[in-house]
PDB file of C-alpha atoms and ligand atoms in Angstrom:
ATOM      1  CA  MET A   1      27.661  17.553   2.274  1.00 48.00           C
ATOM      2  CA  ASP A   2      30.652  15.497   0.981  1.00 52.00           C
ATOM      3  CA  GLU A   3      30.737  15.913  -2.700  1.00 59.00           C
ATOM      4  CA  ARG A   4      32.153  12.380  -3.077  1.00 67.00           C
ATOM      5  CA  ARG A   5      29.041  10.628  -1.580  1.00 79.00           C
ATOM      6  CA  GLY A   6      27.199   8.893  -4.418  1.00 94.00           C
ATOM      7  CA  LEU A   7      23.504   8.472  -4.916  1.00 97.00           C
ATOM      8  CA  LEU A   8      21.401   5.310  -4.321  1.00 98.00           C
ATOM      9  CA  TYR A   9      18.767   4.851  -6.976  1.00 98.00           C
ATOM     10  CA  VAL A  10      16.118   2.400  -6.148  1.00 98.00           C
ATOM     11  CA  VAL A  11      14.813   1.495  -9.737  1.00 98.00           C
ATOM     12  CA  ALA A  12      11.645  -0.397 -10.771  1.00 98.00           C
ATOM     13  CA  THR A  13      11.933  -2.717 -13.799  1.00 98.00           C
ATOM     14  CA  PRO A  14       9.009  -4.245 -15.884  1.00 98.00           C
ATOM     15  CA  ILE A  15       7.132  -7.375 -14.461  1.00 98.00           C
ATOM     16  CA  GLY A  16       6.853  -8.890 -17.880  1.00 97.00           C
ATOM     17  CA  ASN A  17       6.513  -6.396 -20.600  1.00 97.00           C
ATOM     18  CA  LEU A  18       9.781  -4.800 -21.335  1.00 95.00           C
ATOM     19  CA  GLY A  19       8.050  -1.732 -22.863  1.00 95.00           C
ATOM     20  CA  ASP A  20       7.106  -0.943 -19.163  1.00 97.00           C
ATOM     21  CA  LEU A  21      10.651   0.137 -18.238  1.00 97.00           C
ATOM     22  CA  THR A  22      10.345   3.998 -17.907  1.00 98.00           C
ATOM     23  CA  GLU A  23      12.421   6.428 -19.882  1.00 97.00           C
ATOM     24  CA  ARG A  24      13.748   7.719 -16.581  1.00 98.00           C
ATOM     25  CA  ALA A  25      14.789   4.229 -15.260  1.00 98.00           C
ATOM     26  CA  ARG A  26      16.709   3.562 -18.681  1.00 98.00           C
ATOM     27  CA  LYS A  27      18.628   6.735 -18.185  1.00 97.00           C
ATOM     28  CA  VAL A  28      19.596   6.105 -14.663  1.00 98.00           C
ATOM     29  CA  LEU A  29      20.543   2.546 -15.487  1.00 98.00           C
ATOM     30  CA  THR A  30      22.701   3.877 -18.220  1.00 97.00           C
ATOM     31  CA  ASP A  31      24.340   6.786 -16.315  1.00 97.00           C
ATOM     32  CA  VAL A  32      25.124   5.214 -12.860  1.00 97.00           C
ATOM     33  CA  ASP A  33      28.475   3.681 -12.139  1.00 97.00           C
ATOM     34  CA  LEU A  34      27.259   0.294 -10.885  1.00 97.00           C
ATOM     35  CA  ILE A  35      24.008  -1.685 -10.937  1.00 97.00           C
ATOM     36  CA  ALA A  36      23.313  -3.929  -7.905  1.00 97.00           C
ATOM     37  CA  ALA A  37      20.914  -6.747  -9.101  1.00 96.00           C
ATOM     38  CA  GLU A  38      19.079  -9.422  -7.213  1.00 91.00           C
ATOM     39  CA  ASP A  39      20.002 -11.745  -9.990  1.00 90.00           C
ATOM     40  CA  THR A  40      22.494 -10.562 -12.468  1.00 93.00           C
ATOM     41  CA  ARG A  41      21.432 -13.086 -15.192  1.00 93.00           C
ATOM     42  CA  GLU A  42      17.872 -11.776 -14.990  1.00 92.00           C
ATOM     43  CA  THR A  43      18.957  -8.150 -15.119  1.00 96.00           C
ATOM     44  CA  ARG A  44      21.665  -8.839 -17.881  1.00 96.00           C
ATOM     45  CA  ARG A  45      18.688  -9.865 -20.191  1.00 95.00           C
ATOM     46  CA  LEU A  46      16.954  -6.539 -19.570  1.00 96.00           C
ATOM     47  CA  LEU A  47      20.130  -4.417 -20.031  1.00 97.00           C
ATOM     48  CA  ALA A  48      20.925  -6.520 -23.197  1.00 96.00           C
ATOM     49  CA  HIS A  49      17.521  -5.665 -24.588  1.00 94.00           C
ATOM     50  CA  CYS A  50      18.131  -1.876 -23.869  1.00 95.00           C
ATOM     51  CA  GLY A  51      21.763  -1.811 -25.017  1.00 96.00           C
ATOM     52  CA  ILE A  52      22.956  -0.768 -21.553  1.00 97.00           C
ATOM     53  CA  THR A  53      26.478  -1.734 -20.670  1.00 97.00           C
ATOM     54  CA  THR A  54      26.827  -0.474 -16.986  1.00 97.00           C
ATOM     55  CA  ARG A  55      28.779  -2.574 -14.572  1.00 96.00           C
ATOM     56  CA  LEU A  56      26.572  -5.239 -12.940  1.00 96.00           C
ATOM     57  CA  ILE A  57      27.088  -6.794  -9.441  1.00 94.00           C
ATOM     58  CA  ALA A  58      24.940  -9.400  -7.457  1.00 92.00           C
ATOM     59  CA  TYR A  59      23.020  -8.090  -4.445  1.00 90.00           C
ATOM     60  CA  HIS A  60      21.724 -11.150  -2.512  1.00 78.00           C
ATOM     61  CA  ASP A  61      18.870 -11.319  -0.187  1.00 62.00           C
ATOM     62  CA  TYR A  62      20.693 -14.123   1.812  1.00 66.00           C
ATOM     63  CA  ASN A  63      23.511 -12.100   2.801  1.00 79.00           C
ATOM     64  CA  GLU A  64      21.878  -8.865   2.570  1.00 81.00           C
ATOM     65  CA  ALA A  65      23.502  -7.194   5.591  1.00 82.00           C
ATOM     66  CA  THR A  66      26.891  -7.912   4.086  1.00 87.00           C
ATOM     67  CA  ALA A  67      25.976  -7.013   0.694  1.00 88.00           C
ATOM     68  CA  ALA A  68      24.497  -3.784   2.055  1.00 92.00           C
ATOM     69  CA  ALA A  69      27.690  -2.940   3.987  1.00 92.00           C
ATOM     70  CA  ARG A  70      29.798  -3.278   0.749  1.00 92.00           C
ATOM     71  CA  LEU A  71      27.510  -1.089  -1.172  1.00 95.00           C
ATOM     72  CA  ILE A  72      27.434   1.577   1.426  1.00 96.00           C
ATOM     73  CA  GLU A  73      31.281   1.713   1.039  1.00 95.00           C
ATOM     74  CA  THR A  74      30.973   1.834  -2.760  1.00 96.00           C
ATOM     75  CA  LEU A  75      28.351   4.826  -2.237  1.00 97.00           C
ATOM     76  CA  GLU A  76      30.536   6.706   0.306  1.00 96.00           C
ATOM     77  CA  SER A  77      33.566   6.311  -2.209  1.00 96.00           C
ATOM     78  CA  GLY A  78      31.404   8.630  -4.433  1.00 97.00           C
ATOM     79  CA  LEU A  79      30.005   6.118  -6.941  1.00 97.00           C
ATOM     80  CA  SER A  80      26.389   6.082  -7.802  1.00 98.00           C
ATOM     81  CA  VAL A  81      24.532   2.850  -7.614  1.00 98.00           C
ATOM     82  CA  ALA A  82      21.107   1.662  -8.965  1.00 98.00           C
ATOM     83  CA  LEU A  83      19.441  -1.081  -7.060  1.00 98.00           C
ATOM     84  CA  VAL A  84      17.013  -3.336  -9.105  1.00 98.00           C
ATOM     85  CA  SER A  85      15.409  -6.663  -8.403  1.00 97.00           C
ATOM     86  CA  ASP A  86      14.346  -9.404 -10.878  1.00 96.00           C
ATOM     87  CA  ALA A  87      11.075  -7.709 -11.724  1.00 97.00           C
ATOM     88  CA  GLY A  88       8.971  -4.896 -10.531  1.00 98.00           C
ATOM     89  CA  THR A  89       9.868  -2.547  -7.439  1.00 98.00           C
ATOM     90  CA  PRO A  90      12.849  -3.364  -5.219  1.00 98.00           C
ATOM     91  CA  LEU A  91      11.846  -3.964  -1.493  1.00 97.00           C
ATOM     92  CA  ILE A  92       8.398  -5.061  -2.401  1.00 98.00           C
ATOM     93  CA  SER A  93       8.598  -8.744  -1.630  1.00 97.00           C
ATOM     94  CA  ASP A  94      12.244  -8.197  -2.951  1.00 95.00           C
ATOM     95  CA  PRO A  95      15.613  -7.586  -1.461  1.00 94.00           C
ATOM     96  CA  GLY A  96      16.851  -3.902  -0.718  1.00 95.00           C
ATOM     97  CA  TYR A  97      15.391  -2.942   2.637  1.00 95.00           C
ATOM     98  CA  ASP A  98      18.723  -3.277   4.560  1.00 93.00           C
ATOM     99  CA  LEU A  99      20.529  -1.311   1.978  1.00 95.00           C
ATOM    100  CA  VAL A 100      17.949   1.440   1.928  1.00 97.00           C
ATOM    101  CA  VAL A 101      17.884   1.648   5.874  1.00 96.00           C
ATOM    102  CA  ALA A 102      21.814   1.653   6.029  1.00 95.00           C
ATOM    103  CA  ALA A 103      21.968   4.353   3.334  1.00 97.00           C
ATOM    104  CA  ARG A 104      19.605   6.499   5.071  1.00 97.00           C
ATOM    105  CA  ALA A 105      21.306   5.888   8.412  1.00 97.00           C
ATOM    106  CA  ARG A 106      24.508   7.235   6.860  1.00 96.00           C
ATOM    107  CA  GLY A 107      22.889  10.265   5.613  1.00 96.00           C
ATOM    108  CA  LEU A 108      23.280   9.137   1.896  1.00 97.00           C
ATOM    109  CA  THR A 109      20.641  10.274  -0.700  1.00 97.00           C
ATOM    110  CA  VAL A 110      18.208   7.485  -1.708  1.00 98.00           C
ATOM    111  CA  VAL A 111      16.281   8.276  -4.958  1.00 98.00           C
ATOM    112  CA  PRO A 112      13.170   6.130  -5.922  1.00 98.00           C
ATOM    113  CA  VAL A 113      12.644   5.715  -9.756  1.00 98.00           C
ATOM    114  CA  PRO A 114       9.002   4.404  -9.776  1.00 98.00           C
ATOM    115  CA  GLY A 115       7.502   1.987 -12.250  1.00 98.00           C
ATOM    116  CA  ALA A 116       5.985  -1.494 -12.542  1.00 98.00           C
ATOM    117  CA  ASN A 117       4.629  -3.325  -9.306  1.00 98.00           C
ATOM    118  CA  ALA A 118       2.571  -6.492  -9.662  1.00 98.00           C
ATOM    119  CA  ALA A 119       0.129  -5.649  -6.751  1.00 98.00           C
ATOM    120  CA  ILE A 120      -0.839  -2.134  -8.069  1.00 98.00           C
ATOM    121  CA  CYS A 121      -0.906  -3.449 -11.576  1.00 98.00           C
ATOM    122  CA  ALA A 122      -3.398  -6.025 -10.373  1.00 98.00           C
ATOM    123  CA  LEU A 123      -5.443  -3.657  -8.261  1.00 98.00           C
ATOM    124  CA  SER A 124      -5.819  -1.012 -10.966  1.00 98.00           C
ATOM    125  CA  ALA A 125      -7.609  -3.400 -13.246  1.00 98.00           C
ATOM    126  CA  ALA A 126      -9.383  -6.066 -11.000  1.00 98.00           C
ATOM    127  CA  GLY A 127     -12.507  -4.172 -10.215  1.00 97.00           C
ATOM    128  CA  LEU A 128     -12.389  -4.624  -6.463  1.00 97.00           C
ATOM    129  CA  PRO A 129     -12.409  -1.637  -4.085  1.00 97.00           C
ATOM    130  CA  SER A 130      -9.249   0.348  -4.598  1.00 97.00           C
ATOM    131  CA  ASP A 131      -9.821   3.088  -2.177  1.00 96.00           C
ATOM    132  CA  ARG A 132      -8.342   1.323   0.655  1.00 96.00           C
ATOM    133  CA  PHE A 133      -6.132  -1.754   0.409  1.00 98.00           C
ATOM    134  CA  LEU A 134      -3.693  -3.840   2.521  1.00 98.00           C
ATOM    135  CA  PHE A 135      -0.575  -5.373   0.709  1.00 98.00           C
ATOM    136  CA  LEU A 136       0.405  -8.517   2.385  1.00 98.00           C
ATOM    137  CA  GLY A 137       2.942  -9.986   0.312  1.00 98.00           C
ATOM    138  CA  PHE A 138       3.604 -13.873   0.404  1.00 98.00           C
ATOM    139  CA  PRO A 139       1.447 -15.909   2.704  1.00 98.00           C
ATOM    140  CA  PRO A 140       2.981 -18.538   4.855  1.00 97.00           C
ATOM    141  CA  ARG A 141       3.470 -21.835   3.049  1.00 95.00           C
ATOM    142  CA  THR A 142       2.025 -24.324   5.441  1.00 94.00           C
ATOM    143  CA  GLY A 143      -1.668 -24.404   5.953  1.00 92.00           C
ATOM    144  CA  ALA A 144      -1.805 -23.934   9.590  1.00 94.00           C
ATOM    145  CA  GLN A 145       0.326 -20.894   9.697  1.00 96.00           C
ATOM    146  CA  ARG A 146      -1.445 -19.584   6.544  1.00 97.00           C
ATOM    147  CA  ARG A 147      -4.911 -19.682   8.352  1.00 95.00           C
ATOM    148  CA  VAL A 148      -3.663 -18.055  11.462  1.00 96.00           C
ATOM    149  CA  TRP A 149      -2.111 -15.332   9.206  1.00 97.00           C
ATOM    150  CA  LEU A 150      -5.444 -14.851   7.334  1.00 97.00           C
ATOM    151  CA  GLU A 151      -7.198 -14.862  10.831  1.00 94.00           C
ATOM    152  CA  ALA A 152      -5.173 -11.626  11.639  1.00 95.00           C
ATOM    153  CA  VAL A 153      -6.536  -9.731   8.652  1.00 95.00           C
ATOM    154  CA  ALA A 154     -10.181 -11.206   8.690  1.00 94.00           C
ATOM    155  CA  ARG A 155     -11.646  -7.988   9.788  1.00 91.00           C
ATOM    156  CA  GLU A 156      -9.716  -5.634   7.583  1.00 95.00           C
ATOM    157  CA  PRO A 157     -12.082  -3.457   5.587  1.00 94.00           C
ATOM    158  CA  GLY A 158      -9.594  -2.739   2.567  1.00 97.00           C
ATOM    159  CA  THR A 159      -9.092  -5.090  -0.358  1.00 98.00           C
ATOM    160  CA  LEU A 160      -6.147  -7.718   0.524  1.00 98.00           C
ATOM    161  CA  ILE A 161      -3.482  -8.065  -1.997  1.00 98.00           C
ATOM    162  CA  LEU A 162      -1.357 -11.303  -1.817  1.00 98.00           C
ATOM    163  CA  TYR A 163       1.482 -12.689  -3.887  1.00 98.00           C
ATOM    164  CA  GLU A 164       1.310 -16.297  -4.397  1.00 97.00           C
ATOM    165  CA  SER A 165       2.856 -19.175  -6.614  1.00 96.00           C
ATOM    166  CA  GLY A 166       0.636 -21.005  -8.963  1.00 94.00           C
ATOM    167  CA  ARG A 167       1.281 -24.240  -6.955  1.00 94.00           C
ATOM    168  CA  ARG A 168      -0.167 -22.902  -3.794  1.00 96.00           C
ATOM    169  CA  ALA A 169      -2.687 -20.443  -4.972  1.00 97.00           C
ATOM    170  CA  ALA A 170      -5.649 -22.808  -4.766  1.00 97.00           C
ATOM    171  CA  LEU A 171      -4.753 -23.848  -1.229  1.00 97.00           C
ATOM    172  CA  THR A 172      -4.530 -20.218  -0.212  1.00 98.00           C
ATOM    173  CA  LEU A 173      -8.030 -19.298  -1.782  1.00 98.00           C
ATOM    174  CA  ALA A 174      -9.435 -22.423  -0.130  1.00 97.00           C
ATOM    175  CA  ASP A 175      -7.990 -21.288   3.214  1.00 97.00           C
ATOM    176  CA  ALA A 176      -9.371 -17.768   2.530  1.00 97.00           C
ATOM    177  CA  ALA A 177     -12.810 -19.337   2.072  1.00 95.00           C
ATOM    178  CA  THR A 178     -12.529 -21.172   5.338  1.00 94.00           C
ATOM    179  CA  VAL A 179     -11.342 -18.103   7.429  1.00 94.00           C
ATOM    180  CA  LEU A 180     -12.703 -15.148   5.709  1.00 94.00           C
ATOM    181  CA  GLY A 181     -16.008 -16.777   4.415  1.00 92.00           C
ATOM    182  CA  GLU A 182     -17.087 -18.606   1.353  1.00 92.00           C
ATOM    183  CA  THR A 183     -18.591 -15.516  -0.296  1.00 92.00           C
ATOM    184  CA  ARG A 184     -15.793 -13.012  -0.229  1.00 96.00           C
ATOM    185  CA  ARG A 185     -15.251 -11.738  -3.878  1.00 97.00           C
ATOM    186  CA  ALA A 186     -11.830 -12.290  -5.176  1.00 98.00           C
ATOM    187  CA  VAL A 187      -9.685 -11.918  -8.330  1.00 98.00           C
ATOM    188  CA  VAL A 188      -6.745 -13.702  -9.639  1.00 98.00           C
ATOM    189  CA  GLY A 189      -4.534 -11.505 -11.867  1.00 98.00           C
ATOM    190  CA  ARG A 190      -2.152 -13.916 -13.696  1.00 98.00           C
ATOM    191  CA  GLU A 191       0.868 -13.291 -16.009  1.00 98.00           C
ATOM    192  CA  LEU A 192       0.200  -9.510 -15.798  1.00 98.00           C
ATOM    193  CA  THR A 193       1.569  -7.342 -18.726  1.00 98.00           C
ATOM    194  CA  LYS A 194       2.455 -10.626 -20.430  1.00 98.00           C
ATOM    195  CA  ARG A 195       1.056 -12.518 -23.527  1.00 97.00           C
ATOM    196  CA  PHE A 196      -1.239 -14.750 -21.526  1.00 96.00           C
ATOM    197  CA  GLU A 197      -2.420 -12.077 -18.939  1.00 98.00           C
ATOM    198  CA  THR A 198      -5.775 -13.202 -17.444  1.00 98.00           C
ATOM    199  CA  PHE A 199      -8.105 -11.954 -14.724  1.00 98.00           C
ATOM    200  CA  LEU A 200     -10.430 -14.397 -13.097  1.00 98.00           C
ATOM    201  CA  SER A 201     -13.189 -13.211 -10.813  1.00 98.00           C
ATOM    202  CA  GLY A 202     -15.572 -14.944  -8.420  1.00 98.00           C
ATOM    203  CA  THR A 203     -15.884 -15.869  -4.758  1.00 97.00           C
ATOM    204  CA  VAL A 204     -12.816 -17.296  -2.979  1.00 97.00           C
ATOM    205  CA  ARG A 205     -14.486 -20.696  -3.062  1.00 97.00           C
ATOM    206  CA  GLU A 206     -15.349 -20.485  -6.825  1.00 97.00           C
ATOM    207  CA  LEU A 207     -11.718 -19.391  -7.593  1.00 98.00           C
ATOM    208  CA  ALA A 208     -10.153 -22.112  -5.426  1.00 97.00           C
ATOM    209  CA  ASP A 209     -12.186 -24.660  -7.343  1.00 97.00           C
ATOM    210  CA  ARG A 210     -11.385 -23.275 -10.560  1.00 97.00           C
ATOM    211  CA  LEU A 211      -7.697 -23.197 -10.026  1.00 97.00           C
ATOM    212  CA  THR A 212      -7.727 -26.721  -8.661  1.00 96.00           C
ATOM    213  CA  ALA A 213      -9.698 -27.888 -11.752  1.00 96.00           C
ATOM    214  CA  GLU A 214      -7.966 -26.022 -14.538  1.00 95.00           C
ATOM    215  CA  ASP A 215      -4.079 -26.613 -14.763  1.00 93.00           C
ATOM    216  CA  GLU A 216      -3.489 -23.775 -17.153  1.00 94.00           C
ATOM    217  CA  GLN A 217      -4.953 -21.277 -14.686  1.00 94.00           C
ATOM    218  CA  ARG A 218      -2.041 -22.187 -12.258  1.00 94.00           C
ATOM    219  CA  LEU A 219       0.640 -21.422 -14.586  1.00 94.00           C
ATOM    220  CA  GLY A 220       2.853 -18.375 -14.237  1.00 95.00           C
ATOM    221  CA  GLU A 221       2.952 -15.578 -11.703  1.00 97.00           C
ATOM    222  CA  MET A 222      -0.189 -14.406  -9.945  1.00 98.00           C
ATOM    223  CA  VAL A 223      -1.619 -11.740  -7.580  1.00 98.00           C
ATOM    224  CA  LEU A 224      -4.483 -12.665  -5.468  1.00 98.00           C
ATOM    225  CA  LEU A 225      -6.961  -9.891  -4.356  1.00 98.00           C
ATOM    226  CA  ILE A 226      -9.563 -10.572  -1.795  1.00 98.00           C
ATOM    227  CA  GLU A 227     -12.233  -7.996  -1.039  1.00 97.00           C
ATOM    228  CA  GLY A 228     -12.177  -6.567   2.580  1.00 96.00           C
ATOM    229  CA  LEU A 229     -14.681  -7.323   5.222  1.00 92.00           C
ATOM    230  CA  PRO A 230     -17.925  -6.152   3.474  1.00 79.00           C
ATOM    231  CA  ASP A 231     -19.654  -4.778   6.655  1.00 71.00           C
ATOM    232  CA  ALA A 232     -16.363  -3.496   8.368  1.00 62.00           C
ATOM    233  CA  GLY A 233     -17.558   0.001   7.589  1.00 61.00           C
ATOM    234  CA  SER A 234     -20.768  -0.503   9.588  1.00 69.00           C
ATOM    235  CA  ALA A 235     -18.858  -2.095  12.510  1.00 67.00           C
ATOM    236  CA  ASP A 236     -16.830   1.117  12.663  1.00 78.00           C
ATOM    237  CA  GLN A 237     -19.938   3.064  12.611  1.00 79.00           C
ATOM    238  CA  VAL A 238     -21.440   1.353  15.431  1.00 77.00           C
ATOM    239  CA  GLU A 239     -18.334   2.104  17.563  1.00 84.00           C
ATOM    240  CA  GLN A 240     -18.258   5.754  16.301  1.00 89.00           C
ATOM    241  CA  GLU A 241     -22.052   6.157  17.272  1.00 85.00           C
ATOM    242  CA  ARG A 242     -21.482   4.511  20.634  1.00 87.00           C
ATOM    243  CA  VAL A 243     -18.443   6.955  21.582  1.00 92.00           C
ATOM    244  CA  LEU A 244     -20.311  10.018  20.061  1.00 93.00           C
ATOM    245  CA  ARG A 245     -23.300   9.411  22.135  1.00 88.00           C
ATOM    246  CA  VAL A 246     -21.398   9.206  25.435  1.00 90.00           C
ATOM    247  CA  LEU A 247     -19.507  12.370  24.730  1.00 94.00           C
ATOM    248  CA  ALA A 248     -22.387  14.309  23.348  1.00 92.00           C
ATOM    249  CA  ALA A 249     -24.310  13.671  26.391  1.00 90.00           C
ATOM    250  CA  GLU A 250     -21.636  15.874  28.146  1.00 90.00           C
ATOM    251  CA  LEU A 251     -20.297  18.074  25.496  1.00 93.00           C
ATOM    252  CA  PRO A 252     -21.405  20.440  22.694  1.00 93.00           C
ATOM    253  CA  LEU A 253     -21.859  18.375  19.607  1.00 95.00           C
ATOM    254  CA  ARG A 254     -18.873  19.897  17.722  1.00 94.00           C
ATOM    255  CA  ARG A 255     -16.496  19.142  20.497  1.00 94.00           C
ATOM    256  CA  ALA A 256     -18.042  15.603  21.069  1.00 94.00           C
ATOM    257  CA  ALA A 257     -17.585  14.922  17.132  1.00 95.00           C
ATOM    258  CA  GLY A 258     -13.870  16.252  17.294  1.00 95.00           C
ATOM    259  CA  LEU A 259     -13.051  13.999  20.277  1.00 95.00           C
ATOM    260  CA  ALA A 260     -14.958  11.111  18.930  1.00 95.00           C
ATOM    261  CA  ALA A 261     -13.157  11.422  15.710  1.00 94.00           C
ATOM    262  CA  ARG A 262      -9.748  11.436  17.477  1.00 94.00           C
ATOM    263  CA  LEU A 263     -10.795   8.264  19.556  1.00 94.00           C
ATOM    264  CA  THR A 264     -12.226   6.236  16.672  1.00 91.00           C
ATOM    265  CA  GLY A 265      -9.989   7.191  13.748  1.00 89.00           C
ATOM    266  CA  GLY A 266     -13.337   8.785  11.953  1.00 89.00           C
ATOM    267  CA  ARG A 267     -13.500  12.126  10.420  1.00 89.00           C
ATOM    268  CA  LYS A 268     -14.848  15.022  12.508  1.00 93.00           C
ATOM    269  CA  ASN A 269     -17.462  16.184   9.861  1.00 91.00           C
ATOM    270  CA  ASP A 270     -18.850  12.817   9.278  1.00 88.00           C
ATOM    271  CA  LEU A 271     -19.314  12.370  13.044  1.00 91.00           C
ATOM    272  CA  TYR A 272     -20.729  15.904  13.475  1.00 92.00           C
ATOM    273  CA  ARG A 273     -23.176  14.958  10.625  1.00 88.00           C
ATOM    274  CA  MET A 274     -24.028  11.790  12.340  1.00 87.00           C
ATOM    275  CA  GLY A 275     -24.752  13.521  15.520  1.00 90.00           C
ATOM    276  CA  ILE A 276     -27.234  15.946  13.843  1.00 89.00           C
ATOM    277  CA  GLU A 277     -28.935  12.914  12.190  1.00 78.00           C
ATOM    278  CA  LEU A 278     -29.142  11.064  15.521  1.00 82.00           C
ATOM    279  CA  GLY A 279     -30.624  14.193  17.021  1.00 85.00           C
ATOM    280  CA  LEU A 280     -28.097  14.518  19.679  1.00 88.00           C
ATOM    281  CA  GLY A 281     -29.504  17.892  20.288  1.00 64.00           C
ATOM    282  CA  GLN A 282     -28.253  18.357  23.814  1.00 57.00           C
ATOM    283  CA  GLY A 283     -24.843  19.291  22.648  1.00 46.00           C
ATOM    284  CA  LEU A 284     -26.426  21.545  19.884  1.00 47.00           C
ATOM    285  CA  LEU A 285     -28.328  23.399  22.641  1.00 45.00           C
ATOM    286  CA  LYS A 286     -25.118  24.014  24.486  1.00 42.00           C
ATOM    287  CA  GLU A 287     -23.227  25.439  21.567  1.00 42.00           C
TER     288      GLU A 287
HETATM  289  N1  LIG B 301       8.966  -6.563  -6.537  1.00 54.61           N
HETATM  290  C1  LIG B 301       7.819  -7.183  -7.312  1.00 54.61           C
HETATM  291  C2  LIG B 301       6.919  -6.250  -7.545  1.00 54.61           C
HETATM  292  O1  LIG B 301       7.071  -5.069  -7.412  1.00 54.61           O
HETATM  293  O2  LIG B 301       5.618  -6.619  -7.860  1.00 54.61           O
HETATM  294  C3  LIG B 301       7.336  -8.513  -6.609  1.00 54.61           C
HETATM  295  C4  LIG B 301       8.514  -9.581  -6.505  1.00 54.61           C
HETATM  296  S1  LIG B 301       7.912 -11.157  -5.790  1.00 54.61           S
HETATM  297  C5  LIG B 301       9.321 -11.843  -5.656  1.00 54.61           C
HETATM  298  C6  LIG B 301       7.171 -11.906  -7.105  1.00 54.61           C
HETATM  299  C7  LIG B 301       5.728 -12.062  -7.028  1.00 54.61           C
HETATM  300  O3  LIG B 301       5.100 -11.036  -7.554  1.00 54.61           O
HETATM  301  C8  LIG B 301       5.298 -13.295  -7.900  1.00 54.61           C
HETATM  302  O4  LIG B 301       5.359 -14.413  -7.221  1.00 54.61           O
HETATM  303  C9  LIG B 301       3.834 -12.881  -8.209  1.00 54.61           C
HETATM  304  O5  LIG B 301       3.061 -13.177  -7.078  1.00 54.61           O
HETATM  305  C10 LIG B 301       3.852 -11.319  -8.325  1.00 54.61           C
HETATM  306  N2  LIG B 301       4.229 -11.041  -9.725  1.00 54.61           N
HETATM  307  C11 LIG B 301       5.259 -10.584 -10.300  1.00 54.61           C
HETATM  308  N3  LIG B 301       5.222 -10.503 -11.515  1.00 54.61           N
HETATM  309  C12 LIG B 301       3.922 -10.810 -11.883  1.00 54.61           C
HETATM  310  C13 LIG B 301       3.041 -10.701 -13.067  1.00 54.61           C
HETATM  311  N4  LIG B 301       3.676 -10.472 -14.268  1.00 54.61           N
HETATM  312  N5  LIG B 301       1.771 -11.293 -12.957  1.00 54.61           N
HETATM  313  C14 LIG B 301       1.336 -11.660 -11.880  1.00 54.61           C
HETATM  314  N6  LIG B 301       2.000 -11.667 -10.679  1.00 54.61           N
HETATM  315  C15 LIG B 301       3.236 -11.147 -10.782  1.00 54.61           C
END
């Protein structure tokens, strides 16, 4: 490998509380040759707080391809670069994707330096199912597009995580009530890690009404979490049972369970147990 090729660090920064900058992030930001920032003013504040004097350049989303090409040249000349966004993890509803893709395509080393992320931060304390979730980023801004967009995830069993501005959050929750059903549970995580950190829980309809009625609940930054389709698990099970019954009529149960697992995305052991509980003994006798 060419000794002169620099490393690209993708560095997470705090989403509000400056104490959330990790020790490793601080060291990387101090040691690199250059920091590429989404907004240099925003990052300058963080660097000043930490006493870091590393050279800072702008990395813009609107001309990301050009910015990425320039930074690739910098990396190939042997300099190391840290990519940061205004807050949280770069690339997560923030710039950086083109740069990481280009760097990898050139065989450069890309090093993640993990830390704060608003979606995971909200999920970790919201009290909605966290074993399975779908990060959706920002919804479309117009109502009609937003409802079509929500339609596409209406049957998703995992918790939905959305970023939204305070201005549009009530509208998005009202659309969620229309498209996903009034009774879906939801949580609004607002101003996370900051002084006025707030979690509001309720149905999507209740939260839409609350945000409409209370101006202060629309202030600042927020993450919306909406529980997944409550009976999606059983819908999956109906399909699994259907496939398992067909296969178990022809094959030993263990083979039928293995094939049904591959066809439905289920787990072989669960399907085998289902087969036994359903008394699909034909297969058992053949084994
Ligand atoms: N890259 C960031 C991350 O890792 O979370 C997200 C950047 S995105 C442009 C900004 C959105 O993230 C905000 O509109 C809001 O939805 C969410 N967000 C960021 N900071 C937040 C905070 N402290 N509390 C609640 N939501 C926040």
